Amino acid sequence: MPGNKLLTYQGKTRDMGTCKTAFGARGTCLTPYISIAADLSVYRLGDIIEMPAMKGKKIRLPDGGSFLHPGYFIVEDSGGAIRGKNRFDFFTGAHGMRNSKNAFGTQGDPDMQMVTSGDCNANKTFSVIRQGTPNYEQSLASIDNTRDYAASQQRYVIASPLGDR
Amino acid sequence: MNVLKLLFLSTLFLGGLLAKAESSSINFQEPPFWMMTYDEFHQLQDFQKDFYSRQLLLEVKKLGLLNSPKEAQMKEAGEWAESWLQIQTSVYRACQSQDNLKTCKKLASARLKTFELAENQKWENRKARASHSETSSD
C-alpha cells in the first residue's frame, strides 16, 4: 500500500518500517531462507531448527546478492497447513516453489530442495534447539550475523498474495 | 508510604524468587504449551496482546488459583518478566491436574489463535485454515 504500509489479511494496516518482506506471527520481519513457519503447538516462536546439510550452502537472494547459509532456521511464523513436528514452511520471499529463483523450490539444486514429497532424506535431517538450552545463544548469533550480511546485500521483493502460489 | 512501597517491592521480589525456584522444575520449552512465555508475549503487536490478555484472564479464573491475576496485574506482567513467570508457573502447576485439562486446552488454544491473528497467511495456509474452521467443533 502507499506510504510503506501493509494491508494484512485481517484487514488491518501496518507500517512496514524497515521490513522489506513480510511479518510473521511474532511480529518480526521475516528473512528469506532463514525464517520458517512451524506448528506452534509443538514449537515455540524463536525455537531454532538446525539442519547441518544446509550449512555453507550458497543461497541466491531474490533480487541479487547471496549469502552462505548458517545451517540454522528460526521459527517465526505459523500456518494452518503446517501440522506436526516434522513439517515446516520455509519463507522464501516473493518467489513461489516453482519459481526458478527459489533456491528451495522445485527448480533449485537437488540438495537444497525443500519441496520434495516422500521419505525424508539426509539433506533434511534436523534437530531442535530450544530457547534456554546451551547452544541456543550461539545459534541465534549465527542467524543474526547471516541476517545482517544478507540485509546489507539484498533488495528484497515484498511478498505478494499472488506470488506465492 | 516509602515503607509500604518497600514492602510491596520485597513481596514481589520474594514471589519472583519462589517462582523462579519452582519454575526451574517445570520445562516451559517443551509441549504442551499451556501459556506463552514472556518473550512470546512481549513481541506481539498491541492488538494481539489485548486479545491474548483477555483470553488468558478469562480462562485463568477457572483454574481456581489462589492469586488469580487481575487485569492490571496482567498488564504489569506483560512488562516485567519476573511477574509473567509467576503467573506462568501458577498456570503450569494448575495444568498438572486432570481436573483443569479442559481449561488448560483452551489456554493453549488461545495462544495459537493469538499467533494466527498476525501470521503471514499464504494461500495454502488460508485455505487450510478455512477448511479447519468448517470442520472444527469448537
mmCIF file of C-alpha atoms in Angstrom:
data_model
loop_
_atom_site.group_PDB
_atom_site.id
_atom_site.type_symbol
_atom_site.label_atom_id
_atom_site.label_comp_id
_atom_site.label_asym_id
_atom_site.label_seq_id
_atom_site.Cartn_x
_atom_site.Cartn_y
_atom_site.Cartn_z
ATOM 1 C CA MET A 1 0.000 0.000 0.000
ATOM 2 C CA PRO A 2 1.091 3.627 -0.371
ATOM 3 C CA GLY A 3 3.058 5.100 2.496
ATOM 4 C CA ASN A 4 5.027 1.886 3.071
ATOM 5 C CA LYS A 5 2.057 0.244 4.720
ATOM 6 C CA LEU A 6 0.978 -3.372 4.590
ATOM 7 C CA LEU A 7 -2.637 -4.454 4.336
ATOM 8 C CA THR A 8 -2.995 -7.675 6.305
ATOM 9 C CA TYR A 9 -5.460 -10.459 5.690
ATOM 10 C CA GLN A 10 -7.320 -9.340 8.803
ATOM 11 C CA GLY A 11 -7.990 -6.009 7.164
ATOM 12 C CA LYS A 12 -5.575 -4.119 9.379
ATOM 13 C CA THR A 13 -2.839 -1.866 8.092
ATOM 14 C CA ARG A 14 0.649 -1.917 9.412
ATOM 15 C CA ASP A 15 3.623 0.277 8.806
ATOM 16 C CA MET A 16 6.318 -1.804 7.145
ATOM 17 C CA GLY A 17 9.047 0.324 8.681
ATOM 18 C CA THR A 18 12.370 -1.104 7.599
ATOM 19 C CA CYS A 19 10.862 -4.518 6.797
ATOM 20 C CA LYS A 20 11.174 -5.310 3.115
ATOM 21 C CA THR A 21 9.450 -8.671 3.103
ATOM 22 C CA ALA A 22 6.590 -9.643 5.400
ATOM 23 C CA PHE A 23 5.767 -10.069 9.076
ATOM 24 C CA GLY A 24 5.291 -13.334 10.871
ATOM 25 C CA ALA A 25 3.163 -14.373 13.810
ATOM 26 C CA ARG A 26 5.604 -12.946 16.319
ATOM 27 C CA GLY A 27 5.572 -9.554 14.671
ATOM 28 C CA THR A 28 9.114 -9.802 13.410
ATOM 29 C CA CYS A 29 10.193 -9.184 9.847
ATOM 30 C CA LEU A 30 10.697 -12.461 8.025
ATOM 31 C CA THR A 31 14.015 -13.280 6.379
ATOM 32 C CA PRO A 32 14.019 -15.398 3.209
ATOM 33 C CA TYR A 33 15.662 -18.802 3.657
ATOM 34 C CA ILE A 34 16.054 -18.245 7.415
ATOM 35 C CA SER A 35 12.539 -17.722 8.780
ATOM 36 C CA ILE A 36 10.254 -20.708 8.913
ATOM 37 C CA ALA A 37 6.700 -21.389 9.938
ATOM 38 C CA ALA A 38 6.012 -24.346 12.199
ATOM 39 C CA ASP A 39 3.254 -25.926 14.216
ATOM 40 C CA LEU A 40 3.232 -23.745 17.312
ATOM 41 C CA SER A 41 1.602 -26.448 19.382
ATOM 42 C CA VAL A 42 4.918 -28.276 19.017
ATOM 43 C CA TYR A 43 7.391 -25.406 18.764
ATOM 44 C CA ARG A 44 7.695 -22.010 20.397
ATOM 45 C CA LEU A 45 8.306 -18.896 18.346
ATOM 46 C CA GLY A 46 12.033 -18.359 18.444
ATOM 47 C CA ASP A 47 12.944 -22.051 18.515
ATOM 48 C CA ILE A 48 15.845 -22.817 16.207
ATOM 49 C CA ILE A 49 15.993 -25.703 13.769
ATOM 50 C CA GLU A 50 19.482 -26.897 12.975
ATOM 51 C CA MET A 51 19.859 -28.551 9.583
ATOM 52 C CA PRO A 52 23.556 -29.445 9.163
ATOM 53 C CA ALA A 53 23.247 -30.230 5.450
ATOM 54 C CA MET A 54 22.372 -26.590 4.786
ATOM 55 C CA LYS A 55 25.458 -25.158 6.435
ATOM 56 C CA GLY A 56 27.696 -23.351 3.971
ATOM 57 C CA LYS A 57 25.269 -23.679 1.058
ATOM 58 C CA LYS A 58 25.249 -20.642 -1.156
ATOM 59 C CA ILE A 59 21.821 -19.026 -1.306
ATOM 60 C CA ARG A 60 20.992 -16.530 -4.018
ATOM 61 C CA LEU A 61 18.612 -13.872 -2.795
ATOM 62 C CA PRO A 62 15.523 -12.959 -4.820
ATOM 63 C CA ASP A 63 16.929 -9.752 -6.199
ATOM 64 C CA GLY A 64 20.651 -10.392 -6.429
ATOM 65 C CA GLY A 65 23.319 -10.929 -3.816
ATOM 66 C CA SER A 66 23.954 -14.143 -1.963
ATOM 67 C CA PHE A 67 24.943 -15.491 1.421
ATOM 68 C CA LEU A 68 26.239 -18.720 2.887
ATOM 69 C CA HIS A 69 23.549 -20.470 4.877
ATOM 70 C CA PRO A 70 24.398 -20.858 8.570
ATOM 71 C CA GLY A 71 22.636 -24.212 8.817
ATOM 72 C CA TYR A 72 20.009 -22.786 11.161
ATOM 73 C CA PHE A 73 16.423 -21.705 10.706
ATOM 74 C CA ILE A 74 14.274 -19.875 13.215
ATOM 75 C CA VAL A 75 10.575 -20.357 13.918
ATOM 76 C CA GLU A 76 8.910 -17.003 13.330
ATOM 77 C CA ASP A 77 5.552 -17.850 11.887
ATOM 78 C CA SER A 78 2.677 -20.312 11.857
ATOM 79 C CA GLY A 79 0.266 -21.568 9.227
ATOM 80 C CA GLY A 80 -2.925 -23.565 9.050
ATOM 81 C CA ALA A 81 -1.424 -26.189 6.765
ATOM 82 C CA ILE A 82 1.616 -26.758 8.944
ATOM 83 C CA ARG A 83 0.854 -29.507 11.392
ATOM 84 C CA GLY A 84 3.120 -31.812 13.348
ATOM 85 C CA LYS A 85 6.730 -31.736 14.414
ATOM 86 C CA ASN A 86 8.229 -32.703 11.047
ATOM 87 C CA ARG A 87 6.591 -30.118 8.825
ATOM 88 C CA PHE A 88 7.908 -26.616 8.187
ATOM 89 C CA ASP A 89 7.138 -23.863 5.764
ATOM 90 C CA PHE A 90 10.283 -22.102 4.555
ATOM 91 C CA PHE A 91 9.829 -18.418 3.841
ATOM 92 C CA THR A 92 11.444 -17.582 0.506
ATOM 93 C CA GLY A 93 10.181 -14.080 -0.133
ATOM 94 C CA ALA A 94 8.007 -13.409 -3.159
ATOM 95 C CA HIS A 95 9.077 -16.447 -5.152
ATOM 96 C CA GLY A 96 6.819 -19.474 -5.069
ATOM 97 C CA MET A 97 8.027 -23.020 -5.051
ATOM 98 C CA ARG A 98 8.059 -23.307 -8.852
ATOM 99 C CA ASN A 99 9.965 -20.121 -9.411
ATOM 100 C CA SER A 100 13.425 -20.682 -10.871
ATOM 101 C CA LYS A 101 14.918 -18.157 -8.446
ATOM 102 C CA ASN A 102 13.720 -20.075 -5.402
ATOM 103 C CA ALA A 103 16.719 -21.966 -4.024
ATOM 104 C CA PHE A 104 14.418 -24.252 -2.018
ATOM 105 C CA GLY A 105 11.877 -24.712 -4.784
ATOM 106 C CA THR A 106 11.308 -27.386 -7.389
ATOM 107 C CA GLN A 107 13.889 -25.814 -9.676
ATOM 108 C CA GLY A 108 16.537 -25.358 -7.011
ATOM 109 C CA ASP A 109 19.608 -27.523 -6.593
ATOM 110 C CA PRO A 110 18.518 -31.057 -5.668
ATOM 111 C CA ASP A 111 20.415 -30.950 -2.391
ATOM 112 C CA MET A 112 18.571 -27.792 -1.340
ATOM 113 C CA GLN A 113 15.030 -28.504 -2.440
ATOM 114 C CA MET A 114 12.567 -28.427 0.415
ATOM 115 C CA VAL A 115 9.506 -29.372 -1.590
ATOM 116 C CA THR A 116 10.108 -32.987 -2.456
ATOM 117 C CA SER A 117 7.475 -35.332 -1.204
ATOM 118 C CA GLY A 118 8.043 -38.826 0.003
ATOM 119 C CA ASP A 119 10.507 -40.076 2.543
ATOM 120 C CA CYS A 120 12.824 -37.779 4.371
ATOM 121 C CA ASN A 121 16.398 -37.762 3.151
ATOM 122 C CA ALA A 122 19.694 -36.915 4.786
ATOM 123 C CA ASN A 123 19.532 -33.351 3.494
ATOM 124 C CA LYS A 124 16.516 -32.706 5.654
ATOM 125 C CA THR A 125 17.776 -34.197 8.907
ATOM 126 C CA PHE A 126 17.273 -31.642 11.635
ATOM 127 C CA SER A 127 17.349 -31.114 15.354
ATOM 128 C CA VAL A 128 15.621 -28.570 17.555
ATOM 129 C CA ILE A 129 17.487 -26.069 19.675
ATOM 130 C CA ARG A 130 15.065 -24.829 22.295
ATOM 131 C CA GLN A 131 15.413 -21.484 23.970
ATOM 132 C CA GLY A 132 17.336 -21.599 27.204
ATOM 133 C CA THR A 133 19.449 -24.575 26.128
ATOM 134 C CA PRO A 134 23.255 -24.268 25.989
ATOM 135 C CA ASN A 135 23.588 -23.945 22.203
ATOM 136 C CA TYR A 136 20.753 -21.501 21.710
ATOM 137 C CA GLU A 137 22.560 -18.190 22.041
ATOM 138 C CA GLN A 138 25.394 -19.265 19.790
ATOM 139 C CA SER A 139 22.984 -20.479 17.126
ATOM 140 C CA LEU A 140 20.979 -17.282 17.366
ATOM 141 C CA ALA A 141 24.133 -15.221 16.938
ATOM 142 C CA SER A 142 24.938 -17.173 13.806
ATOM 143 C CA ILE A 143 21.475 -16.451 12.432
ATOM 144 C CA ASP A 144 21.723 -12.765 13.300
ATOM 145 C CA ASN A 145 25.115 -12.452 11.624
ATOM 146 C CA THR A 146 23.721 -14.046 8.493
ATOM 147 C CA ARG A 147 20.708 -11.775 8.533
ATOM 148 C CA ASP A 148 22.868 -8.693 8.863
ATOM 149 C CA TYR A 149 25.069 -9.802 5.996
ATOM 150 C CA ALA A 150 22.129 -10.701 3.780
ATOM 151 C CA ALA A 151 20.414 -7.392 4.578
ATOM 152 C CA SER A 152 23.488 -5.491 3.522
ATOM 153 C CA GLN A 153 23.299 -7.061 0.082
ATOM 154 C CA GLN A 154 19.722 -7.588 -0.847
ATOM 155 C CA ARG A 155 16.889 -5.607 -2.277
ATOM 156 C CA TYR A 156 14.022 -7.902 -1.295
ATOM 157 C CA VAL A 157 10.762 -8.078 -3.115
ATOM 158 C CA ILE A 158 7.824 -7.772 -0.750
ATOM 159 C CA ALA A 159 5.826 -10.986 -0.666
ATOM 160 C CA SER A 160 2.557 -10.699 -2.538
ATOM 161 C CA PRO A 161 -0.591 -12.844 -2.202
ATOM 162 C CA LEU A 162 -0.365 -13.886 -5.852
ATOM 163 C CA GLY A 163 3.356 -14.514 -5.890
ATOM 164 C CA ASP A 164 3.365 -17.455 -3.516
ATOM 165 C CA ARG A 165 1.251 -19.964 -5.466
ATOM 166 C CA MET B 1 4.475 5.387 52.166
ATOM 167 C CA ASN B 2 8.108 4.510 51.473
ATOM 168 C CA VAL B 3 7.862 1.589 53.904
ATOM 169 C CA LEU B 4 4.749 0.317 52.156
ATOM 170 C CA LYS B 5 6.399 0.634 48.779
ATOM 171 C CA LEU B 6 9.441 -1.209 50.063
ATOM 172 C CA LEU B 7 7.229 -3.944 51.499
ATOM 173 C CA PHE B 8 5.355 -4.291 48.193
ATOM 174 C CA LEU B 9 8.561 -4.496 46.199
ATOM 175 C CA SER B 10 10.033 -7.014 48.624
ATOM 176 C CA THR B 11 6.941 -9.200 48.297
ATOM 177 C CA LEU B 12 7.188 -9.089 44.535
ATOM 178 C CA PHE B 13 10.899 -9.862 44.701
ATOM 179 C CA LEU B 14 10.373 -12.817 47.051
ATOM 180 C CA GLY B 15 7.482 -14.025 44.958
ATOM 181 C CA GLY B 16 9.736 -13.822 41.935
ATOM 182 C CA LEU B 17 12.440 -15.841 43.668
ATOM 183 C CA LEU B 18 9.944 -18.526 44.675
ATOM 184 C CA ALA B 19 8.519 -18.680 41.175
ATOM 185 C CA LYS B 20 11.993 -18.969 39.748
ATOM 186 C CA ALA B 21 12.838 -21.844 42.082
ATOM 187 C CA GLU B 22 9.661 -23.697 41.194
ATOM 188 C CA SER B 23 9.837 -22.847 37.513
ATOM 189 C CA SER B 24 13.248 -24.489 37.259
ATOM 190 C CA SER B 25 11.481 -27.815 37.737
ATOM 191 C CA ILE B 26 8.893 -27.077 35.023
ATOM 192 C CA ASN B 27 10.025 -27.234 31.401
ATOM 193 C CA PHE B 28 8.261 -24.373 29.618
ATOM 194 C CA GLN B 29 10.097 -25.084 26.392
ATOM 195 C CA GLU B 30 8.558 -28.479 25.689
ATOM 196 C CA PRO B 31 4.933 -29.048 24.727
ATOM 197 C CA PRO B 32 2.186 -28.884 25.805
ATOM 198 C CA PHE B 33 2.385 -25.105 25.747
ATOM 199 C CA TRP B 34 -0.346 -24.021 28.127
ATOM 200 C CA MET B 35 0.755 -20.396 28.074
ATOM 201 C CA MET B 36 3.018 -18.042 26.151
ATOM 202 C CA THR B 37 6.441 -17.289 27.507
ATOM 203 C CA TYR B 38 7.245 -13.705 28.349
ATOM 204 C CA ASP B 39 9.357 -13.465 25.198
ATOM 205 C CA GLU B 40 6.492 -14.706 23.033
ATOM 206 C CA PHE B 41 4.053 -12.242 24.584
ATOM 207 C CA HIS B 42 6.355 -9.257 24.705
ATOM 208 C CA GLN B 43 6.959 -9.240 20.960
ATOM 209 C CA LEU B 44 3.298 -9.362 19.979
ATOM 210 C CA GLN B 45 1.572 -6.463 18.353
ATOM 211 C CA ASP B 46 -0.765 -4.480 20.609
ATOM 212 C CA PHE B 47 -3.976 -5.944 19.222
ATOM 213 C CA GLN B 48 -2.568 -9.454 19.789
ATOM 214 C CA LYS B 49 -1.614 -8.576 23.360
ATOM 215 C CA ASP B 50 -5.120 -7.282 24.032
ATOM 216 C CA PHE B 51 -6.683 -10.428 22.602
ATOM 217 C CA TYR B 52 -4.434 -12.825 24.491
ATOM 218 C CA SER B 53 -4.663 -10.968 27.786
ATOM 219 C CA ARG B 54 -8.456 -11.123 27.651
ATOM 220 C CA GLN B 55 -8.468 -14.818 26.835
ATOM 221 C CA LEU B 56 -5.867 -15.547 29.490
ATOM 222 C CA LEU B 57 -7.769 -13.685 32.202
ATOM 223 C CA LEU B 58 -10.996 -15.416 31.233
ATOM 224 C CA GLU B 59 -9.573 -18.921 31.457
ATOM 225 C CA VAL B 60 -7.151 -18.461 34.348
ATOM 226 C CA LYS B 61 -10.092 -17.530 36.603
ATOM 227 C CA LYS B 62 -11.439 -21.034 36.098
ATOM 228 C CA LEU B 63 -8.246 -22.642 37.368
ATOM 229 C CA GLY B 64 -9.004 -21.699 40.954
ATOM 230 C CA LEU B 65 -5.601 -20.157 41.556
ATOM 231 C CA LEU B 66 -5.141 -18.643 44.994
ATOM 232 C CA ASN B 67 -3.934 -15.407 43.477
ATOM 233 C CA SER B 68 -5.705 -15.115 40.158
ATOM 234 C CA PRO B 69 -4.254 -12.141 38.316
ATOM 235 C CA LYS B 70 -6.446 -9.130 37.743
ATOM 236 C CA GLU B 71 -6.405 -7.076 34.576
ATOM 237 C CA ALA B 72 -3.952 -4.553 35.996
ATOM 238 C CA GLN B 73 -1.607 -7.322 37.133
ATOM 239 C CA MET B 74 -1.746 -8.887 33.701
ATOM 240 C CA LYS B 75 -0.783 -5.602 32.128
ATOM 241 C CA GLU B 76 2.109 -5.262 34.541
ATOM 242 C CA ALA B 77 3.174 -8.838 33.928
ATOM 243 C CA GLY B 78 3.389 -8.067 30.236
ATOM 244 C CA GLU B 79 6.109 -5.564 31.014
ATOM 245 C CA TRP B 80 8.049 -7.489 33.632
ATOM 246 C CA ALA B 81 9.448 -10.959 33.010
ATOM 247 C CA GLU B 82 9.510 -11.984 36.686
ATOM 248 C CA SER B 83 5.866 -11.140 37.119
ATOM 249 C CA TRP B 84 4.950 -13.066 33.971
ATOM 250 C CA LEU B 85 6.927 -16.056 35.198
ATOM 251 C CA GLN B 86 4.925 -16.112 38.430
ATOM 252 C CA ILE B 87 1.661 -16.339 36.524
ATOM 253 C CA GLN B 88 3.081 -18.867 34.078
ATOM 254 C CA THR B 89 4.355 -21.092 36.887
ATOM 255 C CA SER B 90 0.971 -20.992 38.619
ATOM 256 C CA VAL B 91 -0.806 -21.877 35.402
ATOM 257 C CA TYR B 92 1.519 -24.767 34.589
ATOM 258 C CA ARG B 93 1.202 -26.093 38.122
ATOM 259 C CA ALA B 94 -2.601 -25.965 37.863
ATOM 260 C CA CYS B 95 -2.456 -27.663 34.480
ATOM 261 C CA GLN B 96 -0.798 -30.690 36.024
ATOM 262 C CA SER B 97 -4.229 -31.596 37.400
ATOM 263 C CA GLN B 98 -6.595 -33.560 35.152
ATOM 264 C CA ASP B 99 -9.481 -31.532 36.601
ATOM 265 C CA ASN B 100 -8.154 -28.464 34.789
ATOM 266 C CA LEU B 101 -7.431 -30.149 31.456
ATOM 267 C CA LYS B 102 -10.363 -28.607 29.589
ATOM 268 C CA THR B 103 -9.462 -25.087 30.709
ATOM 269 C CA CYS B 104 -5.778 -25.618 30.022
ATOM 270 C CA LYS B 105 -6.553 -26.777 26.496
ATOM 271 C CA LYS B 106 -8.497 -23.568 25.987
ATOM 272 C CA LEU B 107 -5.477 -21.642 27.229
ATOM 273 C CA ALA B 108 -3.267 -23.481 24.771
ATOM 274 C CA SER B 109 -5.759 -22.755 22.019
ATOM 275 C CA ALA B 110 -5.843 -19.059 22.934
ATOM 276 C CA ARG B 111 -2.084 -18.920 22.485
ATOM 277 C CA LEU B 112 -2.351 -20.387 18.972
ATOM 278 C CA LYS B 113 -5.270 -18.169 17.989
ATOM 279 C CA THR B 114 -3.307 -15.110 19.070
ATOM 280 C CA PHE B 115 -0.486 -16.011 16.707
ATOM 281 C CA GLU B 116 -2.930 -16.733 13.884
ATOM 282 C CA LEU B 117 -4.094 -13.131 14.060
ATOM 283 C CA ALA B 118 -0.788 -11.943 12.625
ATOM 284 C CA GLU B 119 0.637 -14.893 10.747
ATOM 285 C CA ASN B 120 1.877 -14.407 7.222
ATOM 286 C CA GLN B 121 -1.065 -16.146 5.624
ATOM 287 C CA LYS B 122 -0.003 -17.724 2.383
ATOM 288 C CA TRP B 123 -2.724 -19.003 0.078
ATOM 289 C CA GLU B 124 -2.183 -22.632 1.108
ATOM 290 C CA ASN B 125 -2.461 -21.763 4.780
ATOM 291 C CA ARG B 126 -5.561 -19.606 4.355
ATOM 292 C CA LYS B 127 -7.218 -22.459 2.523
ATOM 293 C CA ALA B 128 -6.201 -24.943 5.236
ATOM 294 C CA ARG B 129 -7.365 -22.578 7.959
ATOM 295 C CA ALA B 130 -10.764 -22.193 6.278
ATOM 296 C CA SER B 131 -11.120 -25.943 5.932
ATOM 297 C CA HIS B 132 -10.235 -26.465 9.608
ATOM 298 C CA SER B 133 -12.778 -23.944 10.793
ATOM 299 C CA GLU B 134 -15.503 -25.618 8.713
ATOM 300 C CA THR B 135 -14.889 -28.962 10.363
ATOM 301 C CA SER B 136 -13.974 -27.673 13.814
ATOM 302 C CA SER B 137 -16.377 -28.440 16.613
ATOM 303 C CA ASP B 138 -15.150 -25.500 18.759
#
